[in-house]
Amino acid sequence: MCSVKSAMWRGLILGGLLLAFLPSQAAMAAPQYWLDPAGPVAEMQGRLFLLTLWIMIGIFVTVSGVLVYTLVRFRAKGAAAAGSAPGGAAARRESAAAGEQDLPPQIEGSHKLELVWTLIPFLLLIVIAIPTVRYSFALAADPEGDPIKVRVVGHQWWWEFQYPELGIVTGNEMRIPVGRPVELVIESDDVIHKFWVPKLAGKMDAIPGRVNRMWFQADEPGVYYGQCAEMCGTHHANMRLRVVALPPAEFEQWADNWGRGPVVTSEAERQAVERGRQVFETRACFGCHSIEGTAARGVAGPNLTDIGLRTTLAAGILENTPENLARWIDDPQSVKPGALMPRVGLTDSELNDVVAYLRSLR
Amino acid sequence: MATTTLERSFWQALPKPRARTGFWSWVTTVDHKRIGILYFWTALAFFLIGGVEALLIRLQLARPEQDLVAPDLFNQLFTMHATTMIFLAIMPLTAAFFNYFIPLLVGARDVAFPKLNALSYWMFLAGGIFLNSSWVLGGPSDAGWFGYPNYSLSEFNPGLGVDFWIIGLLLAGIGTLVSGFNFIVTILNMRAPGMSLMRMPMFAWATLVTSFLIVFSFPVITVALLLLLFDRVFGTVFFDVFSGADLTLYHHLFWVFGHPEVYIIVLPAMGIVSEVLPVFSRKPLFGYSVMVFSTMLIGFVGFGVWSHHLFTVGMGPVVNTIFSLATMIIAVPTGIKMFNWIGTLFGGRLRFTAAMLYSLGFLALFLIGGLTGVMLSAAPSNTQIHHTYFVVGHFHYVMIGGALFSLMSALHYWGPKMFGRMLDERLGKVAFWTLFVGFNLTFFPMNILGVMGMPRRIYTYSAGMGWDGLNATSTLGALIMAVSILITLYNLVTSLRNGERAPADPWDGRTLEWAIPSPAPEYNFARLPNVSSRDELWVRKHPQLAEGAAVAASAESDGPAEPIAMPGGSYMPLLVSLGLFIAGYGLLYSMPVFVGGIVLSLLGLIGWGFEGDNMRIIQPGGEQ
């Protein structure tokens, strides 16, 4: 019997652990922990989640409390309990015989009680239903203020971000100004993907043949992680993205400088960059990738115009360092088996030049 | 005249199985109890396969950036884990208990259509083998148990995996659908005299409502799968975006089936618990009639909530709020059931047998599954938890905490009746506690992982995401669950060999199945019972409880003891499903084989129609 009781306690302790855990340091440090929101949309969604969480915890504690009390209070005692012991037929017979003298009242129900536990859940649901309806419509409305438009296109397995008003295209890293709503138009180029940046907003599907819309806004500068949330093939797990929220002035500066070409600091670097650019424009690279202001106009892979500024490579799985860039270009299949980028087969010097060139695009 | 005689003698010359024991008696059986036992062992085997798949998934995710399982294999594993557990393990395990116990509970000698019942089993087996054979024939589908196009179309999924998945499900689906009709007719038409609908045990009600859900929802998935198959095999363009298809059509078709499917799994679980709790509380089920109507309400409203799986496809706020509110409504009848179960326990004399522990485990865990379900119903916050591990945690609390715990309860409660041996109580309790602890360790952390932003169906994650500890805990829990399942298997195997012989009524039961010997004789009831009460056996044991006007229940009013005609076995159900099974491979590999399979199946149907009923007369008592 005490094992039943201890199990219930175990359940309660687990529930308590959840409560202790949610606001804890470890959770706050998790880059996709969305109860620590960075903008109004995620904040509203998180608030509704917490409302439901607290009501459910209240119900859980109440119901499991009554259940535990019932189990302790009404356990069969003496011989009647023997039927539960592994004593075989004799014990069961004894238990049945004992039960004969100890038959509990055969209560078949109570409409009054049943009405009570129909109405109480109903009232609690209304408490959840009202903000559900309100928030659903509020979040579907156009954002206030002066939104910036971004077209999101999902590809196997990377994200394309187009800024139609600014003439900018980037891959896997979306730069946005702090404090301004971002209107997202979400589409897909191949299979169904799901766009998700937890600290900024919930998910929206990218479905081929359809156009979905949502918006979010970052209130603080920072780097916000996201990733595809719809199973889309081999590298679904590695289809990650980041949203970099910049102070408005910095964002303007980035937008103005986008596509202005390589930034070099020495003559030697300039020459390497020039050689790298020639490699890029003559070998397979340009067939799939675009770089503003060059002959590279491919659209199968991410636009690399500002790749030197990005924090990650290969859709969020590698830090953007020269070593990782070289590793990725040299043999993409060893980094991400099944990725759609082939091995081009550059010589070591070509590879170094291309890396120098791409690093200078910032 | 002469020809008719000739024809008749031709059909009568068809081989009819005579074996009463051994291999051929099982292969040709139409006895609902034997079919139930076949369902049980087959589903158990698939359950173990699905469990191994789950363990591989958990081992890969135990630590960040592991290379234990390659990405494509991982995608195949979660696809097959879900498909296997839902269609080949949990549903057929439920069907095992439907088969063995529905005729016993309603006081019948068999189901309405015994041969169709055999066909159901063989179609399930055919579908299960067909589906799993893809592991050795080029690899199974990696498109998820939902198989959304366009990822599941040939363009993105050129192998045969998705075809195996579709045809396997279609084959098994025929069995399920046939079974649905069979149990509706059985429950409505085959009840013993006096067993009015409102005197049926709750498990019979759950089966009835579940069967209606099957009959209404399986045609929808059948259509969706056929459209997908046509696109893949014949080049139609139902889901071709460039021809103007809207892919969300499939989303809706799938979930119009997929959500009732949840209740197809959970309603029988609720039915089992509603049988077990009264017996081990020595009290009637609290609020029987409200429980009946709650079951119907859940089944009915369950058809109107499917789009809550689709809050992120862009349906707009009007549709989203409608489905949010409809989903919340389901919490009301479910809540009533929870309180009525506690009301059943309240004031009882509770005996904590293994069966009772599993049912109590159901109450605690299904409560969490239900509450997290209500949390998921609110569309705005759903877009955050949707497709995260929160959902994985939620539905495993429903599928394992709800369905599996209740099936374990049923195994310990009804096992003695099915197998004629008592299961070991001590091992049963050890297995229960191991499963309870392991289960919570596995799935509770998943709820938190979802809040920390871990999406589903990812084969790997980076170390910096803050998910390491919880994933490691979850994998540890999964290993503990595996230990529990092994203990139960050991218990099952040793108890069936050497366990104590089960008496007719080991638990001081309340319903008709405990009025007959264990295991039940072929004809079930030597004399068909005349029912006067909801807890017929209980009232017969305690005549003082019979309600005023009601005729006191007793064995005297039962039907006459006379020779009983029982249907003999038949090869035809096996032949029909074998033909369709072969045709499935033919569709993928060779048209002549396809045609051959269909012809075999048609011959089976013709033989079925003309072979006659092969009746056997049994003298009750004479055989035992």
mmCIF file of C-alpha atoms in Angstrom, chain A residues 85-304:
data_model
loop_
_atom_site.group_PDB
_atom_site.id
_atom_site.type_symbol
_atom_site.label_atom_id
_atom_site.label_comp_id
_atom_site.label_asym_id
_atom_site.label_seq_id
_atom_site.Cartn_x
_atom_site.Cartn_y
_atom_site.Cartn_z
ATOM 1 C CA ALA A 85 -1.417 -10.696 -2.140
ATOM 2 C CA PRO A 86 0.352 -13.336 -4.186
ATOM 3 C CA GLY A 87 -1.069 -16.061 -1.977
ATOM 4 C CA GLY A 88 -2.921 -18.013 -4.629
ATOM 5 C CA ALA A 89 -6.370 -19.505 -4.627
ATOM 6 C CA ALA A 90 -6.724 -19.924 -0.873
ATOM 7 C CA ALA A 91 -6.037 -16.273 -0.213
ATOM 8 C CA ARG A 92 -8.456 -15.232 -2.926
ATOM 9 C CA ARG A 93 -11.200 -17.427 -1.528
ATOM 10 C CA GLU A 94 -10.565 -16.044 1.936
ATOM 11 C CA SER A 95 -10.667 -12.546 0.545
ATOM 12 C CA ALA A 96 -13.970 -13.161 -1.214
ATOM 13 C CA ALA A 97 -15.434 -14.674 1.932
ATOM 14 C CA ALA A 98 -14.235 -11.734 4.005
ATOM 15 C CA GLY A 99 -15.676 -9.400 1.408
ATOM 16 C CA GLU A 100 -19.051 -11.057 1.825
ATOM 17 C CA GLN A 101 -19.300 -9.763 5.345
ATOM 18 C CA ASP A 102 -17.758 -6.472 4.368
ATOM 19 C CA LEU A 103 -19.681 -5.392 1.293
ATOM 20 C CA PRO A 104 -19.329 -1.629 0.809
ATOM 21 C CA PRO A 105 -22.467 0.394 0.032
ATOM 22 C CA GLN A 106 -23.257 -0.318 -3.636
ATOM 23 C CA ILE A 107 -23.600 3.314 -4.691
ATOM 24 C CA GLU A 108 -24.415 3.578 -8.386
ATOM 25 C CA GLY A 109 -23.892 7.287 -8.907
ATOM 26 C CA SER A 110 -25.043 10.752 -8.015
ATOM 27 C CA HIS A 111 -26.434 13.158 -10.585
ATOM 28 C CA LYS A 112 -25.794 16.094 -8.269
ATOM 29 C CA LEU A 113 -22.094 15.305 -8.027
ATOM 30 C CA GLU A 114 -21.883 14.584 -11.725
ATOM 31 C CA LEU A 115 -23.450 17.938 -12.487
ATOM 32 C CA VAL A 116 -20.833 19.597 -10.285
ATOM 33 C CA TRP A 117 -17.947 17.971 -12.077
ATOM 34 C CA THR A 118 -19.467 18.798 -15.429
ATOM 35 C CA LEU A 119 -19.857 22.470 -14.618
ATOM 36 C CA ILE A 120 -16.504 23.123 -12.931
ATOM 37 C CA PRO A 121 -14.386 21.972 -15.889
ATOM 38 C CA PHE A 122 -16.727 23.917 -18.150
ATOM 39 C CA LEU A 123 -16.093 27.135 -16.214
ATOM 40 C CA LEU A 124 -12.329 26.554 -16.197
ATOM 41 C CA LEU A 125 -12.420 26.017 -19.947
ATOM 42 C CA ILE A 126 -14.167 29.348 -20.415
ATOM 43 C CA VAL A 127 -11.254 30.977 -18.584
ATOM 44 C CA ILE A 128 -8.930 29.508 -21.216
ATOM 45 C CA ALA A 129 -11.285 29.980 -24.146
ATOM 46 C CA ILE A 130 -11.631 33.749 -23.798
ATOM 47 C CA PRO A 131 -7.937 34.639 -24.192
ATOM 48 C CA THR A 132 -7.618 31.911 -26.837
ATOM 49 C CA VAL A 133 -10.166 33.645 -29.029
ATOM 50 C CA ARG A 134 -8.847 37.127 -28.283
ATOM 51 C CA TYR A 135 -5.202 36.265 -28.952
ATOM 52 C CA SER A 136 -6.042 34.276 -32.084
ATOM 53 C CA PHE A 137 -7.596 37.338 -33.677
ATOM 54 C CA ALA A 138 -5.062 39.779 -32.232
ATOM 55 C CA LEU A 139 -2.135 37.805 -33.663
ATOM 56 C CA ALA A 140 -3.798 37.424 -37.050
ATOM 57 C CA ALA A 141 -4.291 41.204 -37.389
ATOM 58 C CA ASP A 142 -1.738 43.342 -39.189
ATOM 59 C CA PRO A 143 0.978 44.634 -36.864
ATOM 60 C CA GLU A 144 0.971 48.257 -35.825
ATOM 61 C CA GLY A 145 3.821 50.559 -36.769
ATOM 62 C CA ASP A 146 5.937 50.521 -39.874
ATOM 63 C CA PRO A 147 6.637 46.879 -40.698
ATOM 64 C CA ILE A 148 9.514 45.625 -42.748
ATOM 65 C CA LYS A 149 8.628 42.864 -45.205
ATOM 66 C CA VAL A 150 10.569 39.611 -45.504
ATOM 67 C CA ARG A 151 9.722 36.749 -47.822
ATOM 68 C CA VAL A 152 10.765 33.418 -46.310
ATOM 69 C CA VAL A 153 11.309 30.517 -48.689
ATOM 70 C CA GLY A 154 12.010 27.051 -47.349
ATOM 71 C CA HIS A 155 14.362 24.800 -49.312
ATOM 72 C CA GLN A 156 15.725 21.312 -48.596
ATOM 73 C CA TRP A 157 17.537 22.071 -46.235
ATOM 74 C CA TRP A 158 18.111 25.799 -45.886
ATOM 75 C CA TRP A 159 16.179 29.051 -45.564
ATOM 76 C CA GLU A 160 16.069 31.898 -48.015
ATOM 77 C CA PHE A 161 15.141 35.413 -46.826
ATOM 78 C CA GLN A 162 14.209 38.048 -49.381
ATOM 79 C CA TYR A 163 13.672 41.714 -48.530
ATOM 80 C CA PRO A 164 11.589 42.900 -51.507
ATOM 81 C CA GLU A 165 11.635 46.557 -50.391
ATOM 82 C CA LEU A 166 15.409 46.580 -49.943
ATOM 83 C CA GLY A 167 16.419 44.311 -52.825
ATOM 84 C CA ILE A 168 18.329 42.081 -50.417
ATOM 85 C CA VAL A 169 18.504 38.288 -50.350
ATOM 86 C CA THR A 170 20.205 36.275 -47.608
ATOM 87 C CA GLY A 171 20.355 32.650 -46.528
ATOM 88 C CA ASN A 172 19.811 31.033 -43.123
ATOM 89 C CA GLU A 173 20.351 34.288 -41.264
ATOM 90 C CA MET A 174 17.704 36.979 -41.185
ATOM 91 C CA ARG A 175 18.744 40.455 -40.099
ATOM 92 C CA ILE A 176 16.007 42.632 -38.681
ATOM 93 C CA PRO A 177 15.829 46.002 -36.961
ATOM 94 C CA VAL A 178 14.948 46.014 -33.272
ATOM 95 C CA GLY A 179 11.548 47.448 -32.353
ATOM 96 C CA ARG A 180 10.034 47.201 -35.819
ATOM 97 C CA PRO A 181 7.504 44.533 -36.720
ATOM 98 C CA VAL A 182 8.593 42.111 -39.418
ATOM 99 C CA GLU A 183 5.877 40.928 -41.805
ATOM 100 C CA LEU A 184 6.731 37.475 -43.024
ATOM 101 C CA VAL A 185 5.415 35.898 -46.199
ATOM 102 C CA ILE A 186 6.201 32.199 -45.941
ATOM 103 C CA GLU A 187 6.527 29.858 -48.905
ATOM 104 C CA SER A 188 8.346 26.733 -49.936
ATOM 105 C CA ASP A 189 10.344 25.792 -52.975
ATOM 106 C CA ASP A 190 10.132 22.019 -52.611
ATOM 107 C CA VAL A 191 8.471 20.139 -49.721
ATOM 108 C CA ILE A 192 6.583 21.324 -46.641
ATOM 109 C CA HIS A 193 8.737 23.073 -44.054
ATOM 110 C CA LYS A 194 7.814 24.862 -40.863
ATOM 111 C CA PHE A 195 9.329 28.206 -39.966
ATOM 112 C CA TRP A 196 10.015 28.682 -36.263
ATOM 113 C CA VAL A 197 12.013 31.157 -34.203
ATOM 114 C CA PRO A 198 10.810 30.239 -30.695
ATOM 115 C CA LYS A 199 11.809 33.392 -28.832
ATOM 116 C CA LEU A 200 10.098 35.595 -31.421
ATOM 117 C CA ALA A 201 6.932 33.661 -32.432
ATOM 118 C CA GLY A 202 5.256 30.303 -32.871
ATOM 119 C CA LYS A 203 5.385 28.253 -36.034
ATOM 120 C CA MET A 204 4.013 28.764 -39.503
ATOM 121 C CA ASP A 205 4.061 26.204 -42.308
ATOM 122 C CA ALA A 206 5.906 26.775 -45.555
ATOM 123 C CA ILE A 207 3.750 24.812 -47.989
ATOM 124 C CA PRO A 208 4.529 24.610 -51.703
ATOM 125 C CA GLY A 209 1.737 26.236 -53.689
ATOM 126 C CA ARG A 210 0.487 28.283 -50.734
ATOM 127 C CA VAL A 211 1.421 31.625 -49.236
ATOM 128 C CA ASN A 212 1.253 31.969 -45.464
ATOM 129 C CA ARG A 213 1.659 35.132 -43.457
ATOM 130 C CA MET A 214 2.718 35.950 -39.909
ATOM 131 C CA TRP A 215 4.637 38.637 -38.109
ATOM 132 C CA PHE A 216 7.024 39.038 -35.237
ATOM 133 C CA GLN A 217 9.130 41.713 -33.639
ATOM 134 C CA ALA A 218 12.315 41.677 -31.561
ATOM 135 C CA ASP A 219 12.383 44.103 -28.654
ATOM 136 C CA GLU A 220 16.046 43.618 -27.785
ATOM 137 C CA PRO A 221 19.120 43.266 -29.985
ATOM 138 C CA GLY A 222 20.361 39.702 -30.061
ATOM 139 C CA VAL A 223 20.742 36.471 -31.983
ATOM 140 C CA TYR A 224 17.631 34.308 -31.926
ATOM 141 C CA TYR A 225 17.793 30.647 -32.889
ATOM 142 C CA GLY A 226 15.249 28.834 -34.958
ATOM 143 C CA GLN A 227 14.872 25.690 -36.993
ATOM 144 C CA CYS A 228 12.550 23.846 -39.324
ATOM 145 C CA ALA A 229 9.795 22.061 -37.390
ATOM 146 C CA GLU A 230 8.236 19.970 -40.164
ATOM 147 C CA MET A 231 9.852 16.699 -41.174
ATOM 148 C CA CYS A 232 11.290 17.535 -44.605
ATOM 149 C CA GLY A 233 13.816 14.826 -45.358
ATOM 150 C CA THR A 234 17.311 13.694 -44.482
ATOM 151 C CA HIS A 235 18.562 16.917 -42.931
ATOM 152 C CA HIS A 236 15.390 18.167 -41.328
ATOM 153 C CA ALA A 237 17.334 18.259 -38.052
ATOM 154 C CA ASN A 238 20.010 20.438 -39.623
ATOM 155 C CA MET A 239 17.759 23.005 -41.242
ATOM 156 C CA ARG A 240 18.423 25.730 -38.741
ATOM 157 C CA LEU A 241 18.349 29.474 -38.913
ATOM 158 C CA ARG A 242 19.158 32.536 -36.896
ATOM 159 C CA VAL A 243 17.480 35.898 -36.656
ATOM 160 C CA VAL A 244 19.911 38.701 -35.841
ATOM 161 C CA ALA A 245 18.133 41.707 -34.378
ATOM 162 C CA LEU A 246 20.175 44.863 -34.781
ATOM 163 C CA PRO A 247 19.644 48.411 -33.495
ATOM 164 C CA PRO A 248 17.937 50.356 -36.307
ATOM 165 C CA ALA A 249 21.060 52.315 -37.233
ATOM 166 C CA GLU A 250 23.152 49.177 -37.572
ATOM 167 C CA PHE A 251 20.433 47.524 -39.597
ATOM 168 C CA GLU A 252 20.324 50.522 -41.971
ATOM 169 C CA GLN A 253 24.085 50.366 -42.307
ATOM 170 C CA TRP A 254 23.992 46.642 -43.134
ATOM 171 C CA ALA A 255 21.220 47.167 -45.674
ATOM 172 C CA ASP A 256 23.102 50.031 -47.326
ATOM 173 C CA ASN A 257 26.361 48.108 -47.516
ATOM 174 C CA TRP A 258 24.796 44.857 -48.692
ATOM 175 C CA GLY A 259 26.322 43.797 -51.987
ATOM 176 C CA ARG A 260 29.028 46.453 -51.979
ATOM 177 C CA GLY A 261 31.599 43.777 -52.645
ATOM 178 C CA PRO A 262 34.682 42.456 -50.918
ATOM 179 C CA VAL A 263 36.241 44.222 -47.949
ATOM 180 C CA VAL A 264 40.028 43.813 -47.986
ATOM 181 C CA THR A 265 42.718 45.202 -45.720
ATOM 182 C CA SER A 266 45.932 44.372 -47.598
ATOM 183 C CA GLU A 267 47.220 44.013 -51.127
ATOM 184 C CA ALA A 268 47.951 40.292 -50.602
ATOM 185 C CA GLU A 269 44.418 39.767 -49.400
ATOM 186 C CA ARG A 270 43.078 41.733 -52.365
ATOM 187 C CA GLN A 271 44.893 39.423 -54.769
ATOM 188 C CA ALA A 272 43.708 36.276 -53.010
ATOM 189 C CA VAL A 273 40.151 37.610 -53.023
ATOM 190 C CA GLU A 274 40.375 38.391 -56.729
ATOM 191 C CA ARG A 275 41.643 34.887 -57.485
ATOM 192 C CA GLY A 276 38.946 33.398 -55.305
ATOM 193 C CA ARG A 277 36.310 35.382 -57.119
ATOM 194 C CA GLN A 278 37.536 34.027 -60.441
ATOM 195 C CA VAL A 279 37.406 30.484 -59.107
ATOM 196 C CA PHE A 280 33.889 31.098 -57.827
ATOM 197 C CA GLU A 281 32.727 32.462 -61.164
ATOM 198 C CA THR A 282 34.326 29.763 -63.282
ATOM 199 C CA ARG A 283 33.907 26.593 -61.281
ATOM 200 C CA ALA A 284 30.616 24.921 -60.269
ATOM 201 C CA CYS A 285 29.909 27.411 -57.454
ATOM 202 C CA PHE A 286 28.137 30.053 -59.527
ATOM 203 C CA GLY A 287 25.714 27.526 -60.917
ATOM 204 C CA CYS A 288 23.893 27.299 -57.602
ATOM 205 C CA HIS A 289 24.848 30.423 -55.655
ATOM 206 C CA SER A 290 24.371 34.140 -56.242
ATOM 207 C CA ILE A 291 26.680 36.946 -55.178
ATOM 208 C CA GLU A 292 25.471 40.474 -55.785
ATOM 209 C CA GLY A 293 27.531 42.423 -58.300
ATOM 210 C CA THR A 294 29.130 39.351 -59.867
ATOM 211 C CA ALA A 295 28.338 36.893 -62.612
ATOM 212 C CA ALA A 296 27.205 34.325 -60.002
ATOM 213 C CA ARG A 297 23.427 34.162 -60.366
ATOM 214 C CA GLY A 298 22.536 30.615 -59.287
ATOM 215 C CA VAL A 299 19.391 30.125 -57.242
ATOM 216 C CA ALA A 300 19.551 26.483 -56.163
ATOM 217 C CA GLY A 301 21.635 27.290 -53.092
ATOM 218 C CA PRO A 302 21.740 30.171 -50.633
ATOM 219 C CA ASN A 303 22.652 33.667 -51.790
ATOM 220 C CA LEU A 304 26.163 34.312 -50.449
#
